[in-house]
Short mmCIF file of C-alpha atoms in Angstrom, two decimals:
data_model
loop_
_atom_site.label_atom_id
_atom_site.label_comp_id
_atom_site.label_asym_id
_atom_site.label_seq_id
_atom_site.Cartn_x
_atom_site.Cartn_y
_atom_site.Cartn_z
CA MET D 59 261.45 120.93 49.51
CA TYR D 60 259.95 119.61 46.28
CA SER D 61 263.06 117.75 45.16
CA TRP D 62 261.32 114.41 45.64
CA ALA D 63 258.61 115.45 43.19
CA VAL D 64 261.18 116.56 40.59
CA ASP D 65 263.09 113.30 41.01
CA SER D 66 259.87 111.30 40.60
CA ILE D 67 259.05 113.11 37.30
CA LYS D 68 262.56 112.54 35.95
CA GLU D 69 262.40 108.83 36.81
CA ALA D 70 258.97 108.50 35.18
CA LEU D 71 260.21 110.18 31.97
CA HIS D 72 263.25 107.88 31.77
CA SER D 73 261.29 104.69 32.40
CA ASN D 74 258.00 105.49 30.54
CA GLN D 75 258.33 105.83 26.75
CA PHE D 76 254.65 106.70 26.37
CA LEU D 77 255.09 109.67 28.66
CA GLN D 78 258.21 110.75 26.78
CA GLY D 79 256.35 110.70 23.47
CA GLY D 80 253.44 112.66 24.91
CA LEU D 81 255.79 115.36 26.16
CA VAL D 82 257.44 115.69 22.74
CA LEU D 83 254.06 115.86 21.02
CA GLY D 84 252.91 118.51 23.46
CA ILE D 85 255.96 120.66 22.73
CA ILE D 86 255.50 120.23 18.97
CA THR D 87 251.80 121.12 19.26
CA ALA D 88 252.59 124.27 21.24
CA VAL D 89 255.17 125.34 18.64
CA LEU D 90 252.73 124.70 15.78
CA VAL D 91 249.99 126.70 17.50
CA TYR D 92 252.41 129.56 17.95
CA LEU D 93 253.56 129.39 14.33
CA LYS D 94 249.94 129.25 13.17
CA ASN D 95 249.32 132.73 14.59
CA ILE D 96 252.35 134.28 12.85
CA PRO D 97 250.62 134.76 9.44
CA ILE D 98 247.65 136.34 11.18
CA GLN D 99 249.94 138.64 13.14
CA LEU D 100 251.85 139.55 9.99
CA TYR D 101 248.57 140.26 8.19
CA ASN D 102 247.32 142.47 11.00
CA PHE D 103 250.65 144.30 11.07
CA SER D 104 250.63 144.89 7.31
CA LYS D 105 247.01 145.96 7.36
CA LYS D 106 247.70 148.47 10.10
CA PHE D 107 251.00 149.96 8.89
CA ILE D 108 251.40 149.00 5.23
CA TYR D 109 247.98 148.47 3.69
CA PHE D 110 245.28 151.17 3.83
CA GLU D 111 241.62 150.83 2.95
CA LEU D 112 238.81 153.37 2.67
CA VAL D 113 235.12 152.66 1.99
CA ILE D 114 232.85 155.26 0.37
CA SER D 115 229.30 154.02 0.81
CA GLN D 116 226.22 155.29 -0.96
CA SER D 117 224.23 154.70 2.22
CA ASP D 118 226.58 156.74 4.45
CA ASP D 119 227.40 159.73 2.23
CA VAL D 120 225.55 159.73 -1.07
CA ARG D 121 227.08 163.05 -2.19
CA LEU D 122 230.65 161.89 -1.60
CA PHE D 123 229.84 158.61 -3.35
CA THR D 124 228.42 160.53 -6.31
CA TYR D 125 231.46 162.77 -6.61
CA PHE D 126 233.86 159.82 -6.47
CA ASP D 127 231.82 158.00 -9.11
CA LYS D 128 231.93 161.11 -11.30
CA TRP D 129 235.69 161.56 -10.74
CA TYR D 130 236.36 157.88 -11.44
CA THR D 131 234.37 157.74 -14.67
CA ASN D 132 235.83 160.99 -16.03
CA LYS D 133 239.47 160.35 -15.11
CA TYR D 134 239.61 156.62 -15.86
CA PRO D 135 236.87 155.94 -18.44
CA ALA D 136 238.61 152.79 -19.72
CA LYS D 137 238.49 151.30 -16.22
CA TYR D 138 234.79 151.95 -15.79
CA ARG D 139 233.49 148.66 -17.14
CA LYS D 140 231.10 145.81 -16.38
CA VAL D 141 228.24 148.23 -16.07
CA THR D 142 224.51 147.85 -16.41
CA ALA D 143 222.52 150.25 -18.53
CA GLN D 144 218.79 150.68 -18.08
CA PHE D 145 216.88 152.15 -21.04
CA THR D 146 213.52 153.74 -20.32
CA ASP D 147 211.21 154.80 -23.15
CA ASN D 148 209.66 158.08 -22.02
CA HIS D 149 206.64 157.64 -24.30
CA GLN D 150 205.70 154.02 -23.75
CA GLY D 151 207.10 153.45 -20.26
CA LEU D 152 209.15 150.46 -21.51
CA SER D 153 212.48 149.56 -19.97
CA LYS D 154 215.33 147.23 -20.79
CA THR D 155 218.50 146.37 -18.88
CA VAL D 156 221.74 145.35 -20.60
CA ASN D 157 224.53 143.88 -18.48
CA ARG D 158 228.30 143.88 -18.94
CA ILE D 159 228.63 146.66 -21.44
CA THR D 160 231.12 149.45 -21.80
CA GLN D 161 230.32 153.11 -21.48
CA ASP D 162 231.06 153.81 -25.16
CA ASN D 163 229.08 150.78 -26.43
CA THR D 164 225.71 150.76 -24.73
CA ASN D 165 224.03 148.07 -26.85
CA ARG D 166 220.97 150.23 -26.89
CA PRO D 167 217.78 148.99 -28.52
CA ASP D 168 217.80 149.94 -32.20
CA GLU D 169 214.05 150.28 -32.37
CA TRP D 170 214.03 153.17 -29.90
CA ASP D 171 214.62 156.73 -30.98
CA LEU D 172 216.96 157.75 -28.15
CA SER D 173 217.30 161.37 -29.18
CA ASP D 174 214.21 162.52 -27.31
CA ARG D 175 212.38 159.48 -26.04
CA CYS D 176 214.81 157.38 -24.03
CA ASN D 177 216.73 157.95 -20.83
CA ILE D 178 219.91 155.93 -20.28
CA ALA D 179 221.16 155.26 -16.75
CA ILE D 180 224.60 153.60 -16.64
CA LYS D 181 225.82 152.19 -13.32
CA GLN D 182 228.81 150.07 -12.47
CA ARG D 183 228.22 146.85 -10.59
CA ASN D 184 230.60 144.47 -8.77
CA ASP D 185 233.95 145.10 -10.38
CA ILE D 186 237.61 145.40 -9.31
CA ASN D 187 240.07 147.65 -11.13
CA TYR D 188 243.62 148.85 -10.63
CA ILE D 189 244.64 152.46 -11.25
CA TRP D 190 247.90 154.35 -10.87
CA HIS D 191 247.20 157.59 -8.99
CA GLY D 192 249.42 159.91 -6.99
CA GLY D 193 252.40 157.60 -7.34
CA ARG D 194 250.57 154.62 -5.85
CA LEU D 195 248.79 151.57 -7.23
CA LEU D 196 245.22 151.74 -5.97
CA ILE D 197 242.64 148.97 -5.97
CA ILE D 198 239.11 150.22 -6.76
CA GLU D 199 236.36 147.77 -5.90
CA ASN D 200 232.72 148.52 -6.58
CA THR D 201 230.16 146.40 -4.75
CA GLU D 202 226.38 146.32 -4.77
CA HIS D 203 224.74 145.51 -1.45
CA HIS D 204 221.27 144.17 -0.78
CA LEU D 205 219.31 145.11 2.33
CA GLU D 206 216.93 142.45 3.59
CA GLY D 207 213.54 143.62 4.80
CA ALA D 208 213.69 147.11 3.29
CA MET D 209 210.27 148.76 3.42
CA ASN D 210 210.83 150.67 0.17
CA PRO D 211 212.08 148.72 -2.87
CA THR D 212 214.23 151.68 -3.92
CA ASP D 213 216.07 151.43 -0.59
CA SER D 214 216.79 147.71 -0.88
CA HIS D 215 220.03 148.20 -2.83
CA TYR D 216 223.00 150.48 -2.40
CA ALA D 217 226.54 150.53 -3.75
CA SER D 218 229.95 151.25 -2.28
CA TYR D 219 233.49 151.87 -3.45
CA THR D 220 236.45 150.39 -1.57
CA ILE D 221 239.73 152.16 -2.29
CA SER D 222 242.85 150.41 -1.02
CA GLY D 223 246.56 150.03 -1.63
CA PHE D 224 249.96 149.41 -0.07
CA PHE D 225 251.64 152.49 1.42
CA ALA D 226 248.71 154.46 0.03
CA LYS D 227 247.18 156.10 3.08
CA LYS D 228 248.40 159.60 2.25
CA CYS D 229 247.44 159.22 -1.42
CA ILE D 230 243.90 158.03 -0.60
CA LEU D 231 243.32 160.73 2.02
CA ASN D 232 244.50 163.39 -0.46
CA LEU D 233 242.04 161.98 -2.98
CA LEU D 234 239.29 162.18 -0.38
CA ALA D 235 240.17 165.83 0.31
CA GLU D 236 240.08 166.51 -3.45
CA LEU D 237 236.60 165.00 -3.71
CA ARG D 238 235.33 167.09 -0.82
CA SER D 239 236.80 170.18 -2.46
CA MET D 240 234.88 169.31 -5.64
CA ARG D 241 231.69 169.01 -3.62
CA ILE D 242 232.17 172.33 -1.84
CA GLU D 243 233.07 174.07 -5.11
CA ASN D 244 229.96 172.73 -6.81
CA GLU D 245 227.73 173.68 -3.88
CA ILE D 246 229.11 177.22 -3.89
CA LYS D 247 228.51 177.58 -7.62
CA THR D 248 224.97 176.25 -7.42
CA LYS D 249 223.81 177.45 -4.01
CA GLY D 250 226.14 180.21 -2.81
CA ILE D 251 228.75 180.69 -0.11
CA SER D 252 228.00 178.95 3.18
CA VAL D 253 228.69 181.14 6.22
CA THR D 254 228.66 179.32 9.55
CA THR D 255 228.59 181.52 12.65
CA PHE D 256 229.70 179.84 15.87
CA ASN D 257 228.18 180.97 19.15
CA ALA D 258 229.37 180.69 22.76
CA SER D 259 228.52 176.99 23.03
CA GLY D 260 230.36 176.15 19.83
CA TYR D 261 227.17 175.47 17.86
CA GLY D 262 227.23 176.81 14.32
CA SER D 263 224.25 178.46 12.64
CA LYS D 264 224.52 178.34 8.85
CA ARG D 265 223.24 180.70 6.21
CA ILE D 266 223.83 180.86 2.46
CA LEU D 267 225.08 184.00 0.72
CA ARG D 268 223.62 184.11 -2.77
CA THR D 269 224.26 187.81 -3.40
CA TYR D 270 227.69 189.13 -2.55
CA LYS D 271 230.56 191.16 -3.96
CA THR D 272 233.32 189.51 -5.95
CA PHE D 273 236.75 191.00 -6.57
CA ASP D 274 235.25 192.61 -9.67
CA HIS D 275 233.05 194.74 -7.40
CA ILE D 276 235.61 195.61 -4.71
CA TYR D 277 238.08 198.45 -5.10
CA PHE D 278 241.10 198.92 -2.84
CA ASN D 279 244.80 199.53 -3.24
CA GLY D 280 246.62 196.21 -3.05
CA LYS D 281 243.88 194.01 -4.53
CA SER D 282 246.09 192.65 -7.31
CA ASP D 283 248.86 191.91 -4.82
CA LEU D 284 246.44 189.96 -2.60
CA ILE D 285 245.15 187.94 -5.57
CA LYS D 286 248.74 187.16 -6.61
CA TYR D 287 249.53 185.94 -3.09
CA ILE D 288 246.42 183.72 -3.01
CA ASP D 289 247.24 182.26 -6.42
CA ASN D 290 250.68 181.30 -5.16
CA PHE D 291 249.15 179.80 -2.02
CA THR D 292 246.79 177.56 -3.97
CA ASN D 293 249.63 176.40 -6.24
CA THR D 294 251.71 175.18 -3.29
CA LYS D 295 249.18 172.60 -2.08
CA GLU D 296 250.85 169.61 -3.71
CA ARG D 297 254.33 170.70 -2.64
CA CYS D 298 253.19 171.14 0.95
CA SER D 299 251.67 167.66 0.94
CA LYS D 300 254.85 166.16 -0.53
CA ASN D 301 257.07 167.75 2.12
CA GLY D 302 254.82 167.24 5.16
CA ILE D 303 253.88 170.92 5.49
CA LYS D 304 250.37 171.95 6.48
CA HIS D 305 248.72 173.80 3.60
CA LYS D 306 247.32 176.90 5.26
CA THR D 307 248.01 180.59 5.58
CA GLY D 308 247.03 183.57 7.70
CA ILE D 309 245.94 186.99 6.44
CA LYS D 310 245.35 190.14 8.45
CA LEU D 311 243.03 192.85 7.10
CA HIS D 312 243.26 196.21 8.81
CA GLY D 313 241.65 199.53 8.09
CA PRO D 314 239.08 202.05 9.33
CA PRO D 315 235.51 200.92 10.01
CA GLY D 316 233.27 200.69 6.96
CA THR D 317 236.02 200.19 4.39
CA GLY D 318 234.87 196.67 3.45
CA LYS D 319 237.16 194.24 5.25
CA THR D 320 234.44 191.61 5.59
CA SER D 321 233.50 192.09 1.93
CA VAL D 322 237.10 191.24 0.99
CA ALA D 323 236.83 188.00 2.96
CA VAL D 324 233.63 187.08 1.12
CA ALA D 325 235.16 187.96 -2.25
CA LEU D 326 238.13 185.77 -1.42
CA ALA D 327 235.79 182.89 -0.58
CA ASP D 328 234.12 183.34 -3.95
CA TYR D 329 237.49 183.48 -5.74
CA LEU D 330 238.69 180.23 -4.16
CA ASN D 331 235.31 178.45 -3.95
CA TYR D 332 235.70 178.32 -0.17
CA ASN D 333 233.11 178.53 2.58
CA ILE D 334 233.39 180.81 5.61
CA ALA D 335 233.46 179.97 9.31
CA LEU D 336 232.83 183.11 11.38
CA VAL D 337 234.28 182.74 14.88
CA ASN D 338 233.75 185.35 17.60
CA ILE D 339 236.51 184.50 20.07
CA LEU D 340 235.17 186.78 22.80
CA SER D 341 231.86 184.92 22.84
CA LEU D 342 233.52 181.56 23.57
CA SER D 343 233.65 180.39 27.15
CA SER D 344 236.76 178.20 27.11
CA ASP D 345 239.74 176.91 25.15
CA GLU D 346 237.90 173.64 24.58
CA ALA D 347 235.05 175.46 22.82
CA LEU D 348 237.48 176.96 20.28
CA LEU D 349 239.30 173.66 19.74
CA GLU D 350 236.01 171.83 19.12
CA ILE D 351 234.99 174.45 16.56
CA ILE D 352 238.32 174.18 14.73
CA GLU D 353 238.10 170.39 14.74
CA ASP D 354 234.67 170.49 13.05
CA ILE D 355 235.70 172.94 10.32
CA GLN D 356 236.13 171.26 6.94
CA ASN D 357 238.82 171.82 4.34
CA ASN D 358 238.54 174.74 1.92
CA THR D 359 237.25 177.17 4.53
CA ILE D 360 238.13 180.73 5.47
CA ILE D 361 238.20 180.92 9.28
CA LEU D 362 237.28 184.54 9.93
CA PHE D 363 238.06 186.25 13.25
CA GLU D 364 236.33 189.62 13.03
CA ASP D 365 237.36 192.58 15.21
CA ALA D 366 240.20 190.59 16.71
CA ASP D 367 241.67 193.53 18.66
CA ASP D 368 240.21 192.73 22.07
CA ALA D 369 240.56 188.95 21.84
CA ILE D 370 244.14 188.70 20.56
CA GLY D 371 245.31 192.29 20.69
CA ALA D 372 248.61 193.64 21.95
CA PRO D 373 248.93 193.99 25.75
CA THR D 374 248.37 197.76 25.57
CA THR D 375 245.08 197.36 23.68
CA LYS D 376 243.50 194.46 25.57
CA SER D 377 240.79 195.04 28.10
CA LYS D 378 241.97 195.27 31.69
CA THR D 379 239.46 192.69 32.81
CA LYS D 380 239.47 189.21 31.30
CA LYS D 381 236.23 187.31 30.93
CA GLU D 382 236.00 184.26 33.18
CA GLY D 383 236.92 181.10 31.29
CA ALA D 384 237.78 182.98 28.06
CA VAL D 385 239.99 181.56 25.35
CA THR D 386 243.67 181.91 26.21
CA PHE D 387 246.18 183.48 23.85
CA SER D 388 248.35 180.35 23.85
CA THR D 389 245.43 178.28 22.54
CA ILE D 390 244.86 180.76 19.72
CA LEU D 391 248.53 180.40 18.74
CA GLN D 392 248.15 176.60 18.79
CA VAL D 393 245.18 176.90 16.46
CA LEU D 394 247.13 179.13 14.06
CA ASP D 395 250.32 177.07 13.76
CA GLY D 396 250.53 174.42 16.47
CA ILE D 397 249.45 170.82 16.69
CA GLN D 398 245.79 171.91 16.76
CA SER D 399 246.12 173.80 13.47
CA PRO D 400 243.92 172.49 10.61
CA GLU D 401 244.95 172.11 6.96
CA ASN D 402 243.69 173.57 3.67
CA VAL D 403 242.24 176.64 5.37
CA ILE D 404 242.88 180.37 5.45
CA PHE D 405 242.85 182.20 8.76
CA MET D 406 241.69 185.76 8.29
CA LEU D 407 241.75 188.39 11.03
CA THR D 408 240.15 191.81 10.70
CA THR D 409 241.01 194.80 12.87
CA ASN D 410 240.50 198.55 12.76
CA HIS D 411 244.05 199.37 13.86
CA PRO D 412 247.28 198.41 12.05
CA THR D 413 249.34 197.79 15.21
CA SER D 414 246.67 196.46 17.54
CA LEU D 415 247.51 192.73 17.43
CA ASP D 416 250.08 190.97 19.59
CA SER D 417 253.50 190.73 17.88
CA ALA D 418 253.60 186.96 18.48
CA LEU D 419 250.96 186.59 15.75
CA TYR D 420 253.39 187.75 13.06
CA ARG D 421 255.84 184.90 13.40
CA ASP D 422 256.24 182.65 10.36
CA GLY D 423 253.35 180.24 9.94
CA ARG D 424 250.76 182.39 11.70
CA ILE D 425 250.00 185.69 9.96
CA ASN D 426 251.81 185.56 6.62
CA LYS D 427 250.14 188.43 4.76
CA ILE D 428 249.07 191.89 5.93
CA VAL D 429 246.64 193.85 3.75
CA GLU D 430 245.47 197.39 4.38
CA ILE D 431 241.86 198.08 3.43
CA GLY D 432 241.95 201.84 3.64
CA TYR D 433 239.71 204.61 2.42
CA PRO D 434 239.10 204.47 -1.33
CA ARG D 435 241.17 206.47 -3.79
CA TYR D 436 239.50 208.76 -6.30
CA THR D 437 240.44 206.30 -9.06
CA ASP D 438 238.61 203.55 -7.11
CA ILE D 439 235.50 205.74 -6.97
CA ILE D 440 235.65 206.29 -10.72
CA ASP D 441 235.92 202.53 -11.31
CA PHE D 442 232.88 201.90 -9.12
CA ILE D 443 230.79 204.65 -10.75
CA ASN D 444 231.60 203.32 -14.21
CA SER D 445 230.63 199.82 -13.16
CA TYR D 446 227.42 200.92 -11.45
CA TYR D 447 226.14 203.17 -14.26
CA ASP D 448 227.81 201.23 -17.09
CA LEU D 449 229.81 204.26 -18.20
CA GLN D 450 233.38 205.03 -19.25
CA LEU D 451 234.10 208.22 -17.37
CA SER D 452 237.64 209.41 -16.74
CA LEU D 453 239.00 210.98 -13.57
CA VAL D 454 238.82 214.52 -14.99
CA ASP D 455 235.17 214.03 -15.93
CA VAL D 456 234.20 213.71 -12.27
CA PHE D 457 237.12 215.05 -10.22
CA PRO D 458 239.04 217.45 -12.48
CA LYS D 459 241.23 218.99 -9.75
CA VAL D 460 242.32 216.03 -7.60
CA ASP D 461 245.13 213.50 -7.55
CA GLY D 462 243.69 210.12 -8.56
CA ASP D 463 245.80 208.27 -5.96
CA ALA D 464 244.63 210.51 -3.12
CA CYS D 465 242.12 208.98 -0.69
CA ILE D 466 238.84 210.40 0.48
CA LYS D 467 237.96 210.35 4.16
CA THR D 468 234.94 208.08 3.93
CA GLY D 469 234.37 204.43 3.16
CA MET D 470 233.27 203.00 -0.16
CA SER D 471 229.98 202.04 1.48
CA THR D 472 229.12 205.75 1.59
CA ILE D 473 229.76 206.11 -2.16
CA GLU D 474 227.63 203.03 -2.79
CA GLN D 475 224.77 204.60 -0.85
CA TYR D 476 225.05 207.83 -2.85
CA CYS D 477 224.78 205.79 -6.07
CA LEU D 478 221.73 203.92 -4.77
CA GLU D 479 220.02 207.22 -3.99
CA SER D 480 220.90 208.80 -7.36
CA TYR D 481 218.82 207.67 -10.34
CA ASP D 482 221.38 208.95 -12.91
CA ILE D 483 224.96 210.16 -13.12
CA ASP D 484 224.04 213.84 -13.07
CA THR D 485 222.20 213.42 -9.79
CA LEU D 486 225.19 211.60 -8.36
CA LEU D 487 227.66 214.30 -9.43
CA THR D 488 225.46 216.92 -7.78
CA ARG D 489 225.42 214.84 -4.58
CA LEU D 490 229.21 214.37 -4.60
CA LYS D 491 229.70 218.09 -5.04
CA LYS D 492 227.29 218.85 -2.22
CA GLU D 493 229.07 216.42 0.13
CA LYS D 494 232.46 217.87 -0.93
CA ILE D 495 233.80 214.51 -2.01
#
């Protein structure tokens, strides 16, 4: 149908040299345009899959920026160069800035007595360094930024660190997790343990525990075994990361009411410098609510499911009626060891009955350690009394006719209350005899 048009084009190309040249130039131009985009495509590919970059900005997260700056200066002091130091005389209000100095040679003014009069503030400015960390060559770039139109002069400048490297994504993210661990550890030491309680809507209310029991103040059979297990868990973090294994574990605490299961969780948080996320599964309205909570939980956290019997108990112990829209058991298993499972956390479940939880929870990767928090032994009571009254009593001094490994039929909280109500050891011994302890 269009053969006449094709024939006309062929005849024009054969007879018109100008048209022939234009066609060749057009083809060459198209090829060049295509080739021009290849370097850009290669760069985008390498940036996406080979080269990784992370920016820590003072304006976005000043605490994270501060901890990286502290880590960088302490671990690589020779690389921390090209800094500015500002000297301020506390008595005369004078100041002087010296540029491009090293941290160990501050070029400080000789006429100032720096021992008690002068503050020195050293800050790095606009520098690029290379460090070898975690088996990767990382590029550390420090940049100072200027904000136009800032209302407050102190807000007109801020700094940022750019950390980058080839095949370094895992290394940089591990470093970021390490920095956040440093921040949480410091906050716990200075402020206390943060306990976040999540309600039905998934919103977390936070409170700080400043007074709490450590393992030095908790007495139960199996404490040393639990500490040994936790020490081994913390030492496997690097190996887990190297072999693509999520660094987490699950611990079940079971025992009669009032024996101190929650206190053990708090003591563990203190021992590891972890925070606590308290999740009441029965209060949640849906699977999505639980998944959103887990997604928001940071590293170095104990995720505590208290009184887990009804929520994830065995079929014979669960309630006959299920709350409308409640969290499903399969979602809980996904959170413990599935694709939804977080890293660098400890799942801790407390229950009053040793066999009350569904057997599926005890598969590898879910609940890895079972600890009984039973009634205290007589030896535990002696240890607590000695600690409380600062004494060195033996078992026969208080309980001359009992087996030290035998357990009493009341929780340690009862013994603690007796001590609080007894102003001296004699009063306490009279109370213990009266209560037939």
